Amino acid sequence: MTMTVASRIESVREWLANNDIDALLVPHEDEFLGEYVPAHNERLLWLTGFTGSAGAAIVCRDTAAMFVDGRYTVQVTKQVPSELFEYRHLIDEPPVSWITNSLPKGSKIAIDPRMHSANWLESTTSLLSPDFQLVMIDTPIDNLWEDRPVPKPSDVYLMPLEHSGQSSTDKRLAASQVLTNTRTDCALLTSLDSVCWLLNIRGSDIARLPVVLCHAILYSEGNLDLFLDPAVLPSDFHKHVGEGIKVLHPNELISTLSSLNSKRVALDPATSNAWFKLQLQNTGADVVNSNDPTLMLKAAKNATEIKGMKACHIRDGLAMTSFLHWLDKEIELGHLHNEAVLSDKLKSFRQRDPSLRDLSFDTISAAGGNAAMCHYNHENEPTPGQLTMNSLYLVDSGGQYLDGTTDITRTVAVGNPTDEMKHQFTLVLKGHISVAQARFPKGTRGYQIDTLARQFLWAEGFDYDHGTGHGVGHFLNVHEGPQSISKRQIDVPLVEGMVLSNEPGYYRANAFGIRIENLELVVEAKSQGDLSLLSFESLTRCPIDKRAIEVGMLTDNELAWLNDYHEKVYNELKPSLEGEVLDWLQKATSPLNR
């Protein structure tokens, strides 16, 4: 018999009582601390019914709370029972604040240190001590979860040099030089995309993220221990990665960590789970808090990766154009499909490309008011939403191709949008153009650019509760760090070769949602002064719906940018199109005039 959310909560409360614990904190993350979690590690989903990619829950003896950020404030009310959980904002009132405000002093809070970063554990311990006690446990959910899916390891794909542009040997030498410069003996690598990038391997252990579940230790001379079941490796793996790679079974990880007792070990406290730091400290290793040595190397794409990103964006643009043409034609015929049909149709257009390995995330196919939920997923609804005339349809989607990763959002006019919809769409577009046209000195951080996207919304008293841009990997994580464009003051400079999204938006609850997203490549810009400048080059090739624009709100400069962008889209896509689709594209990208 399948357990309900209520019965799962009761089973956790029984565990709390049996173990003399007052509360259990369950985050969305698993031991790899990534946004994407394999099905067998979706513990928060099992406990609460919440399908979002960020959040946490606290279950106490007689109460419970669910924490989500601004992207999920509507979604959480539809998925998580209000009679069981109170809703809290993950940023404004994080779990630690809720604990101090809601639980009596002396309460014992159980956490699994594998599910939290080392940074989180350090700060949380400081905030709760001495009034509350953190109890380190192995999560009880794994034992309570009776029908927990069985892990399904994928075969490892060896990424050829023609796509990676740099051998694993050269990458490891570059990363190990970072260790040498910081006088550390080795680094524990826990981010899946870091390990896969370093070894030029990919997999499908997690849906939407082309990685294999593994850990690695990189040594200062460039050698590497890979903790992965050897059975999933192809016979030519060692030839592919070069000398210096030792493959160990994951059950050898603890003993290997113990052997580092005399070493200076670099550990990224932001990306590695706290369990690793505790293990290393217990063995007597000298743990050095240090950034993952691959982060900046991976973020700045090489010439081959950039070439692949540009190529896959053209092919992705062809799929998007074919879909948007089909959608317009269906609407004209009076066929107002539901969100599931639209999502599946878009996927079918992408699947025409043989280099597509997966989608880069679950497609957000949102009609009308559903688009007000930033990370809406029609598959989590009792019934998918239906297109209606004189409204907006938002589709945020992307693909994982052998030569790159895409992520694009388009907001489409269905019939004649209202004047208010057009007004808000144009405010968002103005912010998008402002970022796309930005020229900035080398050393600029993403938070310094974020204001450009929000200024027009702010001027009229509006905003959006998500970042303006995230980093994007090369046939890897569609949400790649450390680069970003957001209000958060992350001290990471934007450098040439980085790829980031440019996606301002506006959301009116239960009414409509708007987002316009292109991916941008950071490139060197000409300077007439002493400053070395950078700018953005748009990679995405797909029309922006002119029917939703209030033309009079655009400046001459903004109008010129839009027309120039559309000219590039048309010129680069037209050689691969013909017939009605080409005619549609020509109309969709024709110059917009006042």
PDB file of N, CA and C in Angstrom, residues 310-392:
ATOM      1  N   LYS A 310      27.907  27.429 -30.131  1.00  0.00           N
ATOM      2  CA  LYS A 310      27.289  28.210 -31.208  1.00  0.00           C
ATOM      3  C   LYS A 310      26.553  27.291 -32.187  1.00  0.00           C
ATOM      4  N   ALA A 311      27.173  26.158 -32.504  1.00  0.00           N
ATOM      5  CA  ALA A 311      26.560  25.240 -33.471  1.00  0.00           C
ATOM      6  C   ALA A 311      25.270  24.629 -32.930  1.00  0.00           C
ATOM      7  N   CYS A 312      25.282  24.209 -31.675  1.00  0.00           N
ATOM      8  CA  CYS A 312      24.080  23.569 -31.137  1.00  0.00           C
ATOM      9  C   CYS A 312      22.954  24.581 -30.935  1.00  0.00           C
ATOM     10  N   HIS A 313      23.312  25.847 -30.727  1.00  0.00           N
ATOM     11  CA  HIS A 313      22.261  26.859 -30.592  1.00  0.00           C
ATOM     12  C   HIS A 313      21.567  27.134 -31.928  1.00  0.00           C
ATOM     13  N   ILE A 314      22.280  26.997 -33.009  1.00  0.00           N
ATOM     14  CA  ILE A 314      21.625  27.130 -34.314  1.00  0.00           C
ATOM     15  C   ILE A 314      20.656  25.975 -34.535  1.00  0.00           C
ATOM     16  N   ARG A 315      21.106  24.755 -34.236  1.00  0.00           N
ATOM     17  CA  ARG A 315      20.224  23.598 -34.411  1.00  0.00           C
ATOM     18  C   ARG A 315      19.045  23.660 -33.449  1.00  0.00           C
ATOM     19  N   ASP A 316      19.298  24.120 -32.225  1.00  0.00           N
ATOM     20  CA  ASP A 316      18.212  24.274 -31.264  1.00  0.00           C
ATOM     21  C   ASP A 316      17.236  25.354 -31.727  1.00  0.00           C
ATOM     22  N   GLY A 317      17.781  26.405 -32.354  1.00  0.00           N
ATOM     23  CA  GLY A 317      16.934  27.462 -32.895  1.00  0.00           C
ATOM     24  C   GLY A 317      16.035  26.958 -34.012  1.00  0.00           C
ATOM     25  N   LEU A 318      16.532  26.022 -34.796  1.00  0.00           N
ATOM     26  CA  LEU A 318      15.705  25.426 -35.847  1.00  0.00           C
ATOM     27  C   LEU A 318      14.536  24.654 -35.242  1.00  0.00           C
ATOM     28  N   ALA A 319      14.813  23.924 -34.157  1.00  0.00           N
ATOM     29  CA  ALA A 319      13.742  23.183 -33.483  1.00  0.00           C
ATOM     30  C   ALA A 319      12.719  24.142 -32.887  1.00  0.00           C
ATOM     31  N   MET A 320      13.198  25.196 -32.225  1.00  0.00           N
ATOM     32  CA  MET A 320      12.286  26.168 -31.640  1.00  0.00           C
ATOM     33  C   MET A 320      11.455  26.872 -32.711  1.00  0.00           C
ATOM     34  N   THR A 321      12.092  27.243 -33.820  1.00  0.00           N
ATOM     35  CA  THR A 321      11.383  27.920 -34.904  1.00  0.00           C
ATOM     36  C   THR A 321      10.309  27.017 -35.494  1.00  0.00           C
ATOM     37  N   SER A 322      10.646  25.759 -35.693  1.00  0.00           N
ATOM     38  CA  SER A 322       9.667  24.814 -36.232  1.00  0.00           C
ATOM     39  C   SER A 322       8.491  24.665 -35.277  1.00  0.00           C
ATOM     40  N   PHE A 323       8.790  24.633 -33.977  1.00  0.00           N
ATOM     41  CA  PHE A 323       7.725  24.523 -32.976  1.00  0.00           C
ATOM     42  C   PHE A 323       6.840  25.767 -32.967  1.00  0.00           C
ATOM     43  N   LEU A 324       7.448  26.951 -32.960  1.00  0.00           N
ATOM     44  CA  LEU A 324       6.665  28.182 -32.892  1.00  0.00           C
ATOM     45  C   LEU A 324       5.815  28.373 -34.144  1.00  0.00           C
ATOM     46  N   HIS A 325       6.343  27.966 -35.297  1.00  0.00           N
ATOM     47  CA  HIS A 325       5.541  28.009 -36.527  1.00  0.00           C
ATOM     48  C   HIS A 325       4.344  27.072 -36.399  1.00  0.00           C
ATOM     49  N   TRP A 326       4.607  25.845 -35.941  1.00  0.00           N
ATOM     50  CA  TRP A 326       3.526  24.874 -35.756  1.00  0.00           C
ATOM     51  C   TRP A 326       2.483  25.410 -34.774  1.00  0.00           C
ATOM     52  N   LEU A 327       2.939  26.017 -33.679  1.00  0.00           N
ATOM     53  CA  LEU A 327       2.026  26.540 -32.661  1.00  0.00           C
ATOM     54  C   LEU A 327       1.133  27.632 -33.238  1.00  0.00           C
ATOM     55  N   ASP A 328       1.721  28.569 -33.955  1.00  0.00           N
ATOM     56  CA  ASP A 328       0.925  29.643 -34.563  1.00  0.00           C
ATOM     57  C   ASP A 328      -0.126  29.078 -35.509  1.00  0.00           C
ATOM     58  N   LYS A 329       0.276  28.091 -36.273  1.00  0.00           N
ATOM     59  CA  LYS A 329      -0.644  27.496 -37.253  1.00  0.00           C
ATOM     60  C   LYS A 329      -1.800  26.787 -36.544  1.00  0.00           C
ATOM     61  N   GLU A 330      -1.491  26.085 -35.474  1.00  0.00           N
ATOM     62  CA  GLU A 330      -2.527  25.392 -34.708  1.00  0.00           C
ATOM     63  C   GLU A 330      -3.510  26.382 -34.087  1.00  0.00           C
ATOM     64  N   ILE A 331      -2.992  27.480 -33.564  1.00  0.00           N
ATOM     65  CA  ILE A 331      -3.868  28.495 -32.962  1.00  0.00           C
ATOM     66  C   ILE A 331      -4.788  29.099 -34.019  1.00  0.00           C
ATOM     67  N   GLU A 332      -4.243  29.354 -35.196  1.00  0.00           N
ATOM     68  CA  GLU A 332      -5.054  29.902 -36.290  1.00  0.00           C
ATOM     69  C   GLU A 332      -6.188  28.952 -36.667  1.00  0.00           C
ATOM     70  N   LEU A 333      -5.926  27.642 -36.539  1.00  0.00           N
ATOM     71  CA  LEU A 333      -6.940  26.645 -36.867  1.00  0.00           C
ATOM     72  C   LEU A 333      -7.916  26.413 -35.715  1.00  0.00           C
ATOM     73  N   GLY A 334      -7.686  27.112 -34.587  1.00  0.00           N
ATOM     74  CA  GLY A 334      -8.563  26.955 -33.437  1.00  0.00           C
ATOM     75  C   GLY A 334      -8.215  25.784 -32.550  1.00  0.00           C
ATOM     76  N   HIS A 335      -7.008  25.219 -32.744  1.00  0.00           N
ATOM     77  CA  HIS A 335      -6.574  24.079 -31.932  1.00  0.00           C
ATOM     78  C   HIS A 335      -5.784  24.600 -30.729  1.00  0.00           C
ATOM     79  N   LEU A 336      -6.463  24.803 -29.635  1.00  0.00           N
ATOM     80  CA  LEU A 336      -5.822  25.339 -28.431  1.00  0.00           C
ATOM     81  C   LEU A 336      -5.412  24.164 -27.544  1.00  0.00           C
ATOM     82  N   HIS A 337      -4.209  23.685 -27.775  1.00  0.00           N
ATOM     83  CA  HIS A 337      -3.734  22.479 -27.096  1.00  0.00           C
ATOM     84  C   HIS A 337      -3.440  22.730 -25.623  1.00  0.00           C
ATOM     85  N   ASN A 338      -3.275  21.646 -24.879  1.00  0.00           N
ATOM     86  CA  ASN A 338      -2.875  21.778 -23.489  1.00  0.00           C
ATOM     87  C   ASN A 338      -1.351  21.761 -23.369  1.00  0.00           C
ATOM     88  N   GLU A 339      -0.869  22.044 -22.168  1.00  0.00           N
ATOM     89  CA  GLU A 339       0.564  22.217 -21.947  1.00  0.00           C
ATOM     90  C   GLU A 339       1.362  20.946 -22.221  1.00  0.00           C
ATOM     91  N   ALA A 340       0.781  19.790 -21.945  1.00  0.00           N
ATOM     92  CA  ALA A 340       1.480  18.525 -22.174  1.00  0.00           C
ATOM     93  C   ALA A 340       1.695  18.279 -23.658  1.00  0.00           C
ATOM     94  N   VAL A 341       0.661  18.512 -24.452  1.00  0.00           N
ATOM     95  CA  VAL A 341       0.788  18.344 -25.904  1.00  0.00           C
ATOM     96  C   VAL A 341       1.861  19.273 -26.457  1.00  0.00           C
ATOM     97  N   LEU A 342       1.873  20.519 -25.988  1.00  0.00           N
ATOM     98  CA  LEU A 342       2.856  21.490 -26.473  1.00  0.00           C
ATOM     99  C   LEU A 342       4.269  21.085 -26.079  1.00  0.00           C
ATOM    100  N   SER A 343       4.455  20.650 -24.844  1.00  0.00           N
ATOM    101  CA  SER A 343       5.773  20.216 -24.389  1.00  0.00           C
ATOM    102  C   SER A 343       6.273  19.026 -25.201  1.00  0.00           C
ATOM    103  N   ASP A 344       5.416  18.055 -25.402  1.00  0.00           N
ATOM    104  CA  ASP A 344       5.803  16.869 -26.167  1.00  0.00           C
ATOM    105  C   ASP A 344       6.127  17.218 -27.613  1.00  0.00           C
ATOM    106  N   LYS A 345       5.354  18.152 -28.187  1.00  0.00           N
ATOM    107  CA  LYS A 345       5.604  18.542 -29.571  1.00  0.00           C
ATOM    108  C   LYS A 345       6.961  19.220 -29.706  1.00  0.00           C
ATOM    109  N   LEU A 346       7.294  20.111 -28.765  1.00  0.00           N
ATOM    110  CA  LEU A 346       8.596  20.766 -28.810  1.00  0.00           C
ATOM    111  C   LEU A 346       9.722  19.743 -28.676  1.00  0.00           C
ATOM    112  N   LYS A 347       9.546  18.781 -27.781  1.00  0.00           N
ATOM    113  CA  LYS A 347      10.553  17.736 -27.622  1.00  0.00           C
ATOM    114  C   LYS A 347      10.737  16.957 -28.921  1.00  0.00           C
ATOM    115  N   SER A 348       9.642  16.687 -29.621  1.00  0.00           N
ATOM    116  CA  SER A 348       9.735  15.928 -30.877  1.00  0.00           C
ATOM    117  C   SER A 348      10.538  16.686 -31.925  1.00  0.00           C
ATOM    118  N   PHE A 349      10.418  18.013 -31.953  1.00  0.00           N
ATOM    119  CA  PHE A 349      11.227  18.796 -32.893  1.00  0.00           C
ATOM    120  C   PHE A 349      12.709  18.726 -32.529  1.00  0.00           C
ATOM    121  N   ARG A 350      13.026  18.780 -31.234  1.00  0.00           N
ATOM    122  CA  ARG A 350      14.436  18.669 -30.821  1.00  0.00           C
ATOM    123  C   ARG A 350      14.996  17.284 -31.132  1.00  0.00           C
ATOM    124  N   GLN A 351      14.165  16.281 -31.006  1.00  0.00           N
ATOM    125  CA  GLN A 351      14.639  14.908 -31.201  1.00  0.00           C
ATOM    126  C   GLN A 351      14.975  14.595 -32.657  1.00  0.00           C
ATOM    127  N   ARG A 352      14.641  15.496 -33.563  1.00  0.00           N
ATOM    128  CA  ARG A 352      15.055  15.309 -34.956  1.00  0.00           C
ATOM    129  C   ARG A 352      16.564  15.425 -35.108  1.00  0.00           C
ATOM    130  N   ASP A 353      17.209  16.039 -34.127  1.00  0.00           N
ATOM    131  CA  ASP A 353      18.661  16.202 -34.145  1.00  0.00           C
ATOM    132  C   ASP A 353      19.295  14.968 -33.502  1.00  0.00           C
ATOM    133  N   PRO A 354      20.068  14.180 -34.235  1.00  0.00           N
ATOM    134  CA  PRO A 354      20.645  12.944 -33.678  1.00  0.00           C
ATOM    135  C   PRO A 354      21.667  13.190 -32.575  1.00  0.00           C
ATOM    136  N   SER A 355      22.167  14.426 -32.451  1.00  0.00           N
ATOM    137  CA  SER A 355      23.149  14.702 -31.407  1.00  0.00           C
ATOM    138  C   SER A 355      22.504  15.036 -30.071  1.00  0.00           C
ATOM    139  N   LEU A 356      21.163  15.108 -30.017  1.00  0.00           N
ATOM    140  CA  LEU A 356      20.470  15.380 -28.759  1.00  0.00           C
ATOM    141  C   LEU A 356      20.555  14.153 -27.854  1.00  0.00           C
ATOM    142  N   ARG A 357      21.080  14.341 -26.629  1.00  0.00           N
ATOM    143  CA  ARG A 357      21.170  13.252 -25.664  1.00  0.00           C
ATOM    144  C   ARG A 357      20.036  13.285 -24.641  1.00  0.00           C
ATOM    145  N   ASP A 358      19.532  14.473 -24.354  1.00  0.00           N
ATOM    146  CA  ASP A 358      18.487  14.620 -23.348  1.00  0.00           C
ATOM    147  C   ASP A 358      18.020  16.068 -23.403  1.00  0.00           C
ATOM    148  N   LEU A 359      16.940  16.368 -22.707  1.00  0.00           N
ATOM    149  CA  LEU A 359      16.604  17.759 -22.438  1.00  0.00           C
ATOM    150  C   LEU A 359      17.547  18.262 -21.350  1.00  0.00           C
ATOM    151  N   SER A 360      17.748  19.559 -21.274  1.00  0.00           N
ATOM    152  CA  SER A 360      18.657  20.077 -20.246  1.00  0.00           C
ATOM    153  C   SER A 360      17.937  20.337 -18.931  1.00  0.00           C
ATOM    154  N   PHE A 361      16.622  20.278 -18.927  1.00  0.00           N
ATOM    155  CA  PHE A 361      15.789  20.351 -17.723  1.00  0.00           C
ATOM    156  C   PHE A 361      14.365  20.046 -18.152  1.00  0.00           C
ATOM    157  N   ASP A 362      13.495  19.799 -17.199  1.00  0.00           N
ATOM    158  CA  ASP A 362      12.095  19.546 -17.523  1.00  0.00           C
ATOM    159  C   ASP A 362      11.485  20.806 -18.136  1.00  0.00           C
ATOM    160  N   THR A 363      10.879  20.663 -19.290  1.00  0.00           N
ATOM    161  CA  THR A 363      10.308  21.810 -19.986  1.00  0.00           C
ATOM    162  C   THR A 363       9.224  22.487 -19.150  1.00  0.00           C
ATOM    163  N   ILE A 364       9.338  23.803 -19.060  1.00  0.00           N
ATOM    164  CA  ILE A 364       8.288  24.607 -18.420  1.00  0.00           C
ATOM    165  C   ILE A 364       7.342  25.050 -19.528  1.00  0.00           C
ATOM    166  N   SER A 365       6.225  24.385 -19.617  1.00  0.00           N
ATOM    167  CA  SER A 365       5.202  24.674 -20.621  1.00  0.00           C
ATOM    168  C   SER A 365       4.001  25.214 -19.870  1.00  0.00           C
ATOM    169  N   ALA A 366       3.823  26.536 -19.904  1.00  0.00           N
ATOM    170  CA  ALA A 366       2.882  27.173 -18.976  1.00  0.00           C
ATOM    171  C   ALA A 366       1.927  28.110 -19.694  1.00  0.00           C
ATOM    172  N   ALA A 367       0.656  27.807 -19.613  1.00  0.00           N
ATOM    173  CA  ALA A 367      -0.378  28.629 -20.236  1.00  0.00           C
ATOM    174  C   ALA A 367      -1.018  29.540 -19.201  1.00  0.00           C
ATOM    175  N   GLY A 368      -1.292  30.772 -19.599  1.00  0.00           N
ATOM    176  CA  GLY A 368      -2.038  31.703 -18.757  1.00  0.00           C
ATOM    177  C   GLY A 368      -1.416  31.903 -17.395  1.00  0.00           C
ATOM    178  N   GLY A 369      -2.225  31.748 -16.349  1.00  0.00           N
ATOM    179  CA  GLY A 369      -1.777  31.987 -14.988  1.00  0.00           C
ATOM    180  C   GLY A 369      -0.725  31.018 -14.496  1.00  0.00           C
ATOM    181  N   ASN A 370      -0.622  29.863 -15.123  1.00  0.00           N
ATOM    182  CA  ASN A 370       0.399  28.905 -14.694  1.00  0.00           C
ATOM    183  C   ASN A 370       1.808  29.451 -14.898  1.00  0.00           C
ATOM    184  N   ALA A 371       1.964  30.362 -15.850  1.00  0.00           N
ATOM    185  CA  ALA A 371       3.280  30.938 -16.120  1.00  0.00           C
ATOM    186  C   ALA A 371       3.747  31.848 -14.990  1.00  0.00           C
ATOM    187  N   ALA A 372       2.855  32.193 -14.081  1.00  0.00           N
ATOM    188  CA  ALA A 372       3.253  33.003 -12.930  1.00  0.00           C
ATOM    189  C   ALA A 372       4.091  32.199 -11.946  1.00  0.00           C
ATOM    190  N   MET A 373       4.093  30.870 -12.093  1.00  0.00           N
ATOM    191  CA  MET A 373       4.957  30.015 -11.284  1.00  0.00           C
ATOM    192  C   MET A 373       6.239  29.778 -12.066  1.00  0.00           C
ATOM    193  N   CYS A 374       7.344  30.337 -11.579  1.00  0.00           N
ATOM    194  CA  CYS A 374       8.586  30.363 -12.359  1.00  0.00           C
ATOM    195  C   CYS A 374       9.042  28.983 -12.809  1.00  0.00           C
ATOM    196  N   HIS A 375       8.933  28.004 -11.932  1.00  0.00           N
ATOM    197  CA  HIS A 375       9.395  26.658 -12.264  1.00  0.00           C
ATOM    198  C   HIS A 375       8.220  25.689 -12.341  1.00  0.00           C
ATOM    199  N   TYR A 376       7.166  26.120 -12.967  1.00  0.00           N
ATOM    200  CA  TYR A 376       5.959  25.307 -13.136  1.00  0.00           C
ATOM    201  C   TYR A 376       6.272  24.060 -13.967  1.00  0.00           C
ATOM    202  N   ASN A 377       5.635  22.961 -13.601  1.00  0.00           N
ATOM    203  CA  ASN A 377       5.751  21.727 -14.375  1.00  0.00           C
ATOM    204  C   ASN A 377       4.365  21.104 -14.497  1.00  0.00           C
ATOM    205  N   HIS A 378       3.864  21.040 -15.726  1.00  0.00           N
ATOM    206  CA  HIS A 378       2.507  20.538 -15.946  1.00  0.00           C
ATOM    207  C   HIS A 378       2.347  19.094 -15.489  1.00  0.00           C
ATOM    208  N   GLU A 379       3.459  18.340 -15.425  1.00  0.00           N
ATOM    209  CA  GLU A 379       3.371  16.938 -15.025  1.00  0.00           C
ATOM    210  C   GLU A 379       3.028  16.783 -13.547  1.00  0.00           C
ATOM    211  N   ASN A 380       3.161  17.860 -12.798  1.00  0.00           N
ATOM    212  CA  ASN A 380       2.840  17.808 -11.378  1.00  0.00           C
ATOM    213  C   ASN A 380       1.413  18.261 -11.073  1.00  0.00           C
ATOM    214  N   GLU A 381       0.656  18.563 -12.124  1.00  0.00           N
ATOM    215  CA  GLU A 381      -0.717  19.045 -11.954  1.00  0.00           C
ATOM    216  C   GLU A 381      -1.713  17.908 -12.223  1.00  0.00           C
ATOM    217  N   PRO A 382      -2.890  17.980 -11.600  1.00  0.00           N
ATOM    218  CA  PRO A 382      -3.922  16.967 -11.881  1.00  0.00           C
ATOM    219  C   PRO A 382      -4.250  16.884 -13.370  1.00  0.00           C
ATOM    220  N   THR A 383      -4.359  18.052 -14.011  1.00  0.00           N
ATOM    221  CA  THR A 383      -4.555  18.124 -15.457  1.00  0.00           C
ATOM    222  C   THR A 383      -3.729  19.285 -15.997  1.00  0.00           C
ATOM    223  N   PRO A 384      -3.112  19.127 -17.167  1.00  0.00           N
ATOM    224  CA  PRO A 384      -2.339  20.225 -17.742  1.00  0.00           C
ATOM    225  C   PRO A 384      -3.234  21.401 -18.110  1.00  0.00           C
ATOM    226  N   GLY A 385      -2.672  22.602 -18.006  1.00  0.00           N
ATOM    227  CA  GLY A 385      -3.418  23.791 -18.385  1.00  0.00           C
ATOM    228  C   GLY A 385      -3.671  23.851 -19.880  1.00  0.00           C
ATOM    229  N   GLN A 386      -4.660  24.627 -20.262  1.00  0.00           N
ATOM    230  CA  GLN A 386      -5.085  24.730 -21.661  1.00  0.00           C
ATOM    231  C   GLN A 386      -4.823  26.141 -22.173  1.00  0.00           C
ATOM    232  N   LEU A 387      -4.375  26.236 -23.418  1.00  0.00           N
ATOM    233  CA  LEU A 387      -4.246  27.554 -24.035  1.00  0.00           C
ATOM    234  C   LEU A 387      -5.616  28.209 -24.137  1.00  0.00           C
ATOM    235  N   THR A 388      -5.639  29.510 -23.935  1.00  0.00           N
ATOM    236  CA  THR A 388      -6.853  30.287 -24.147  1.00  0.00           C
ATOM    237  C   THR A 388      -6.505  31.491 -25.012  1.00  0.00           C
ATOM    238  N   MET A 389      -7.472  31.965 -25.754  1.00  0.00           N
ATOM    239  CA  MET A 389      -7.218  33.102 -26.628  1.00  0.00           C
ATOM    240  C   MET A 389      -6.962  34.375 -25.816  1.00  0.00           C
ATOM    241  N   ASN A 390      -6.242  35.285 -26.470  1.00  0.00           N
ATOM    242  CA  ASN A 390      -5.933  36.604 -25.900  1.00  0.00           C
ATOM    243  C   ASN A 390      -5.185  36.482 -24.566  1.00  0.00           C
ATOM    244  N   SER A 391      -4.153  35.647 -24.611  1.00  0.00           N
ATOM    245  CA  SER A 391      -3.354  35.385 -23.416  1.00  0.00           C
ATOM    246  C   SER A 391      -1.889  35.221 -23.830  1.00  0.00           C
ATOM    247  N   LEU A 392      -1.080  34.781 -22.876  1.00  0.00           N
ATOM    248  CA  LEU A 392       0.334  34.523 -23.132  1.00  0.00           C
ATOM    249  C   LEU A 392       0.649  33.071 -22.779  1.00  0.00           C
TER     250      LEU A 392
END
